[in-house]
Short mmCIF file of C-alpha atoms and ligand atoms in Angstrom, two decimals:
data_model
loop_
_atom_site.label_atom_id
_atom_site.label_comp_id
_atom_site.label_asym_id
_atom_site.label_seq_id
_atom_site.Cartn_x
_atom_site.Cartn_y
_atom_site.Cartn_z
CA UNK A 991 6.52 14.52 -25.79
CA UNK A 992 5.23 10.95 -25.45
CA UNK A 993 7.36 7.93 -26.47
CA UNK A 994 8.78 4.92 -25.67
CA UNK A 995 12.02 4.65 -24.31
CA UNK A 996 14.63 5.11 -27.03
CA UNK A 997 12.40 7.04 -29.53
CA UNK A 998 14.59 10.41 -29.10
CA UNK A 999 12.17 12.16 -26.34
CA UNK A 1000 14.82 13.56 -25.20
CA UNK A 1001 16.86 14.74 -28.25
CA UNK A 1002 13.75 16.31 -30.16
CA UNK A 1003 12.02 17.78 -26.74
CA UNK A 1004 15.88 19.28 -26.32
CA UNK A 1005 15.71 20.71 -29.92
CA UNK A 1006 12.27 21.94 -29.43
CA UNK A 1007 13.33 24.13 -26.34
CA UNK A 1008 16.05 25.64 -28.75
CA UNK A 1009 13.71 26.77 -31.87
CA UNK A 1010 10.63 28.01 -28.95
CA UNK A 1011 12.44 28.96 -25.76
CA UNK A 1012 10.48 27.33 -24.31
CA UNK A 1013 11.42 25.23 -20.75
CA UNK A 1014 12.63 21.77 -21.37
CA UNK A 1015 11.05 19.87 -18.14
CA UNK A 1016 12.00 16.31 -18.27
CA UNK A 1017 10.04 13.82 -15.43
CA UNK A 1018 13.21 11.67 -15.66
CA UNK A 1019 16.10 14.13 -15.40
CA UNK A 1020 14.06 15.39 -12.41
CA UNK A 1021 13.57 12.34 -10.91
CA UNK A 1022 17.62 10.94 -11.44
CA UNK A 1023 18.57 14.64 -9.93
CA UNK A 1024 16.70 13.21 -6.76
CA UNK A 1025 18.43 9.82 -7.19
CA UNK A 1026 21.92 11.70 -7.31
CA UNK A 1027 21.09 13.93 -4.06
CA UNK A 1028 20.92 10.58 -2.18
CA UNK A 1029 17.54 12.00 -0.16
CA UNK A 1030 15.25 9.99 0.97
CA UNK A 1031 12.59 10.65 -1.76
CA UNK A 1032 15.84 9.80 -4.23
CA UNK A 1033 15.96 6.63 -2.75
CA UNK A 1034 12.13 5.90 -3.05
CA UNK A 1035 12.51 6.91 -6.88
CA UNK A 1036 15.52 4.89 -7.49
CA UNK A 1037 13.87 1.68 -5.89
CA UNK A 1038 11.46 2.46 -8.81
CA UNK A 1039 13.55 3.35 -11.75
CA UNK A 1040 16.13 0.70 -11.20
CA UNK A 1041 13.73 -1.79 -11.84
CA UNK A 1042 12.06 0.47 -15.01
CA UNK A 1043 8.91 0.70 -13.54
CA UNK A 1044 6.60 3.74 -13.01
CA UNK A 1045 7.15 5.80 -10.06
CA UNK A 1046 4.14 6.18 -7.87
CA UNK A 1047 1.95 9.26 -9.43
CA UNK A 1048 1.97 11.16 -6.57
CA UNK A 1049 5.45 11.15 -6.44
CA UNK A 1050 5.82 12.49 -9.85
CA UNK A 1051 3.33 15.27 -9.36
CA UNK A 1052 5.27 16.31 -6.34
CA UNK A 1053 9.01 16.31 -8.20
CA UNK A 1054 6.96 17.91 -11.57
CA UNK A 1055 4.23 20.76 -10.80
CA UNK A 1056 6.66 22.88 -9.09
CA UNK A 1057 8.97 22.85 -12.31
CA UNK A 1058 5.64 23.06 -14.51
CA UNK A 1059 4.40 26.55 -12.57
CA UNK A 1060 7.78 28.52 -12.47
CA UNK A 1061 8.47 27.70 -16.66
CA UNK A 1062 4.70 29.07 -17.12
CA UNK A 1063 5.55 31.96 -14.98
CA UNK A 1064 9.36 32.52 -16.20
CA UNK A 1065 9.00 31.44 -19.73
CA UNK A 1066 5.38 30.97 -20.29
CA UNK A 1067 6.15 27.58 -22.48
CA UNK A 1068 7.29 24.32 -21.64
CA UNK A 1069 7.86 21.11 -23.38
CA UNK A 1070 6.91 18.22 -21.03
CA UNK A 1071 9.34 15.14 -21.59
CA UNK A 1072 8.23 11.99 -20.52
CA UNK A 1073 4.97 13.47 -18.53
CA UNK A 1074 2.19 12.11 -18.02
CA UNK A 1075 3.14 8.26 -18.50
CA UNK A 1076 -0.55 6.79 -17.29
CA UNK A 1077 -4.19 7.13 -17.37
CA UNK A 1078 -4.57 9.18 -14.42
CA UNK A 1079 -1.67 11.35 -14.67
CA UNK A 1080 -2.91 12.62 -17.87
CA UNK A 1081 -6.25 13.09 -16.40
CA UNK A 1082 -4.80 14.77 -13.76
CA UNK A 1083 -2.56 16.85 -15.85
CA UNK A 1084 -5.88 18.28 -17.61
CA UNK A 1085 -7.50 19.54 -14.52
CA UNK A 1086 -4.47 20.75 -13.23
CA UNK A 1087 -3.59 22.45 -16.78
CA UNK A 1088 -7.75 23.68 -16.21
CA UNK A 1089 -7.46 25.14 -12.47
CA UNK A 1090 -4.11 27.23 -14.08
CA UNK A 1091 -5.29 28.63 -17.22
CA UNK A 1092 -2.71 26.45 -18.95
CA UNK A 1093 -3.14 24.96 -22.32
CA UNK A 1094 -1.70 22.12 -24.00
CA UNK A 1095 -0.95 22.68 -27.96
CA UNK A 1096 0.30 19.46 -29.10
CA UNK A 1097 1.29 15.86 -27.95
CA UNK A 1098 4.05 14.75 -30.08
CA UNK A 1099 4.52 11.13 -30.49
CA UNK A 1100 7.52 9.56 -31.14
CA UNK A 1101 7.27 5.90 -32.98
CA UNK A 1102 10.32 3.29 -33.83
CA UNK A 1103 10.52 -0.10 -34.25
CA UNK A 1104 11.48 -2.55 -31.51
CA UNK A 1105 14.50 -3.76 -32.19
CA UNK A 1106 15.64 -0.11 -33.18
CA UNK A 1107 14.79 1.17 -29.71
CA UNK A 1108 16.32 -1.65 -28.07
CA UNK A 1109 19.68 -1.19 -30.10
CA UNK A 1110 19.67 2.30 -29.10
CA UNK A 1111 18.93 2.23 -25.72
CA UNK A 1112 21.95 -0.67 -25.66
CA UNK A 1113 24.38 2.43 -27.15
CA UNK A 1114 23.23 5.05 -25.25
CA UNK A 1115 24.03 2.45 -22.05
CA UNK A 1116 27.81 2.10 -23.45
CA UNK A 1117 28.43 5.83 -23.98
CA UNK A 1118 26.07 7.23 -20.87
CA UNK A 1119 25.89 4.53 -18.50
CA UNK A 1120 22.29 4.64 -17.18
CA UNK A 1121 21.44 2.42 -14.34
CA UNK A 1122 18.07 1.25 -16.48
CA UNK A 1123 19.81 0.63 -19.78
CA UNK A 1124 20.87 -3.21 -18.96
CA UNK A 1125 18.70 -5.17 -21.61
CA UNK A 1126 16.18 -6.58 -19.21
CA UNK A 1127 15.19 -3.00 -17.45
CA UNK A 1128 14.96 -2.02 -20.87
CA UNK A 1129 12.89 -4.93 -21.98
CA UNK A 1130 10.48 -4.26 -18.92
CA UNK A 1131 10.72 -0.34 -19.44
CA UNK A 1132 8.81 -1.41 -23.26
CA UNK A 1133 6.30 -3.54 -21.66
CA UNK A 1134 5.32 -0.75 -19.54
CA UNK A 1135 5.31 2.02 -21.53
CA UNK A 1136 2.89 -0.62 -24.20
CA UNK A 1137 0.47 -1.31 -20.61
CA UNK A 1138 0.36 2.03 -19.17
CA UNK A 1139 1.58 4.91 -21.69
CA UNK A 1140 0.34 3.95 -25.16
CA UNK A 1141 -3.50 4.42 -24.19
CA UNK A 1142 -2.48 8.24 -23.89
CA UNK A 1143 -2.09 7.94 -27.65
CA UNK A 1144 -5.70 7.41 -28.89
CA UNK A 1145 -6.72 9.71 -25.80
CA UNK A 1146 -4.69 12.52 -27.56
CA UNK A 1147 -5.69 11.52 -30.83
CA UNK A 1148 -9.21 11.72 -29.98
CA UNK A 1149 -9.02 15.62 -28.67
CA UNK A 1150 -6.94 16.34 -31.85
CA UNK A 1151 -3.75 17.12 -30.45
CA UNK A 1152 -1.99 14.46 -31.53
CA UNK A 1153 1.41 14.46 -34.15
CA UNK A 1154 2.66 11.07 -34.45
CA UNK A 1155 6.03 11.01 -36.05
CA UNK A 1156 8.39 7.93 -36.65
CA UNK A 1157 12.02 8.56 -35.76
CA UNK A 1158 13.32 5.66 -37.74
CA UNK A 1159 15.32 7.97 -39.96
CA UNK A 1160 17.66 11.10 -39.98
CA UNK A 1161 17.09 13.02 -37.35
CA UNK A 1162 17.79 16.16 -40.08
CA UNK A 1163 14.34 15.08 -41.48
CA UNK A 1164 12.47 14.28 -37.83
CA UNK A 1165 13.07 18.19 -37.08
CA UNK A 1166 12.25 19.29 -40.39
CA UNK A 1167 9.19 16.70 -40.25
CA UNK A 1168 8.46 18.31 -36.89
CA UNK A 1169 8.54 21.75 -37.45
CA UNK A 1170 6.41 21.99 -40.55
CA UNK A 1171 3.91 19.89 -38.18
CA UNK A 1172 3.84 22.80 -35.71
CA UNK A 1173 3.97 25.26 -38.24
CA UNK A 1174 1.16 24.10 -40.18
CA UNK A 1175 -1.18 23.92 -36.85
CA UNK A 1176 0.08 27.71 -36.08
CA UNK A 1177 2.41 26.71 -33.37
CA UNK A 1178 5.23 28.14 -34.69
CA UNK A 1179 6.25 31.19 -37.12
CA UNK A 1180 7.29 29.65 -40.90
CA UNK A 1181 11.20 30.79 -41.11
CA UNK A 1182 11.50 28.79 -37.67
CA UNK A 1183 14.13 25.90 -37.48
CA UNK A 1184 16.80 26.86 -39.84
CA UNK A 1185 19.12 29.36 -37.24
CA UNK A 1186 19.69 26.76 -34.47
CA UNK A 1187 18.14 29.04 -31.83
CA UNK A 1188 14.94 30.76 -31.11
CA UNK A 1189 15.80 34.26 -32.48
CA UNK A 1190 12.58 35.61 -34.24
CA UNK A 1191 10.30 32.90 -33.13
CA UNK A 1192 9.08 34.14 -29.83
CA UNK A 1193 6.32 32.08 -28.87
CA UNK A 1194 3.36 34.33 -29.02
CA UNK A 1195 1.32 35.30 -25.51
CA UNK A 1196 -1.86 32.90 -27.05
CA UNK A 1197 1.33 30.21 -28.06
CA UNK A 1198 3.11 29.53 -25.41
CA UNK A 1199 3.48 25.94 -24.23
CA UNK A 1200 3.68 22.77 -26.54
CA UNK A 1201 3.29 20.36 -23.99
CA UNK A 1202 1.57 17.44 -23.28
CA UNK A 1203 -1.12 16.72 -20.68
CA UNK A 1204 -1.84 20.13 -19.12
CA UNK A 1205 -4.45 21.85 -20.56
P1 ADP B 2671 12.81 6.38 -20.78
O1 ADP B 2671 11.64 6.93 -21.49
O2 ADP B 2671 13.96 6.10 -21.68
O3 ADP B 2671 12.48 5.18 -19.93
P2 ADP B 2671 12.91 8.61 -18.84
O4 ADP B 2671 14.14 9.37 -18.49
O5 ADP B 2671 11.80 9.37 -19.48
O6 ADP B 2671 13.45 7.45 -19.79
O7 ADP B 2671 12.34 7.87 -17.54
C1 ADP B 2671 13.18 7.07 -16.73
C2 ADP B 2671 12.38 6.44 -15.62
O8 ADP B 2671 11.85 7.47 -14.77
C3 ADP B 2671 11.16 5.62 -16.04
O9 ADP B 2671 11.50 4.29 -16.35
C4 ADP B 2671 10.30 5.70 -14.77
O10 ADP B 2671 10.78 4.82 -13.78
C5 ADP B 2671 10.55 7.12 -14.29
N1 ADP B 2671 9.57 8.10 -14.83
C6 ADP B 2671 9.81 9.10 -15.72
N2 ADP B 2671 8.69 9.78 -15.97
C7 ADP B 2671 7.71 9.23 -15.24
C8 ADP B 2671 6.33 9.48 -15.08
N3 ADP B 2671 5.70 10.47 -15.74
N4 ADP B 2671 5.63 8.70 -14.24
C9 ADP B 2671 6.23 7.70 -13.56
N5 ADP B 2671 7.52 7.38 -13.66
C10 ADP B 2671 8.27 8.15 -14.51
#
């Protein structure tokens, strides 16, 4: 799931897990369960996140390839949230994804305007409280994801991966939007989507992971 902050990466990769069981692994839920453990590598990250930039890559491999193994082993699918974020970590990701046997089945990309992300990062900040949801992080958090994140888009595009969807509406019709994008590359069964839960959409053995990066 690729996006800029505020697109709903989150809320659709969430959904996503529901209709697939598949295992939601989010980089930045793993990284602010660092933060909250007060270790040292939680105070590394939070010297990063505080200030909305990247964390270093290395770091992120380290906090993400352990989750990314045991959901291949345990589940078999995975929906990568905010992973990879740059150039190399994508690059990365694919021989990684190579060396395990694992195969990515579709990048989705999330798309709002500016102003609409900003105004909902701004809400999410009065109802959640995130340390990086003050309007300059957030402002910063933009210009990085336009620097180092959106060349992953025409990267993605060009291996044919890509769904690019724009969450500036309903998020009734994103889902629907969504899932008859899946279902029309064979990703998941027709019938999918309408219980709330993955009941009769097993992922198939050859259909396991929709997740960015790893391949
Ligand atoms: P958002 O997309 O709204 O900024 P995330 O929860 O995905 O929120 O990420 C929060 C922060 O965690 C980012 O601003 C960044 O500092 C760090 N982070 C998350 N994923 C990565 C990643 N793949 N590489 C480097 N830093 C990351």
């Amino acid at each position: 799931m690729l996006s800029p902050p505020g697109a709903g990466k989150g809320t659709h990769s969430k959904w996503l897990t529901l209709q697939t069981g598949a295992a939601h692994i989010s980089s930045g839920d793993l990284l602010r369960a660092e933060v909250a453990r007060g270790s040292d590598l939680g105070r590394q990250v939070a010297a990063y996140t505080a200030r909305g930039d990247l964390v270093p890559d290395e770091l992120i491999f380290s906090v993400l390839a352990p989750a990314v193994v045991a959901a291949a082993r345990d589940t078999g699918g995975y929906v990568l949230d905010g992973f990879p974020r740059t150039m190399p970590q994508a690059l990365r990701a694919a021989q990684f994804g190579a060396d395990l046997a694992l195969t990515s089945n579709a990048v989705i990309y999330l798309t709002a305007p500016e102003e609409e992300l900003v105004s909902r990062l701004l809400d999410r900040a009065r109802r959640e409280g995130r340390a990086d949801d003050t309007l300059s992080v957030i402002r910063h958090r933009l210009a990085v994801f336009e620097k180092e994140t959106a060349p992953l888009v025409d990267y993605y595009r060009g291996r044919g991966i890509l769904l690019e969807l724009s969450t500036d509406r309903p998020e009734a019709e994103v889902q629907a939007d969504l899932l008859a994008r899946l279902q029309a590359r064979g990703l998941m069964t027709p019938g999918a989507g309408s219980s709330g839960n993955h009941a009769g959409n097993q992922p198939r053995d050859d259909q396991l992971s929709v997740a960015p990066g790893l391949d």
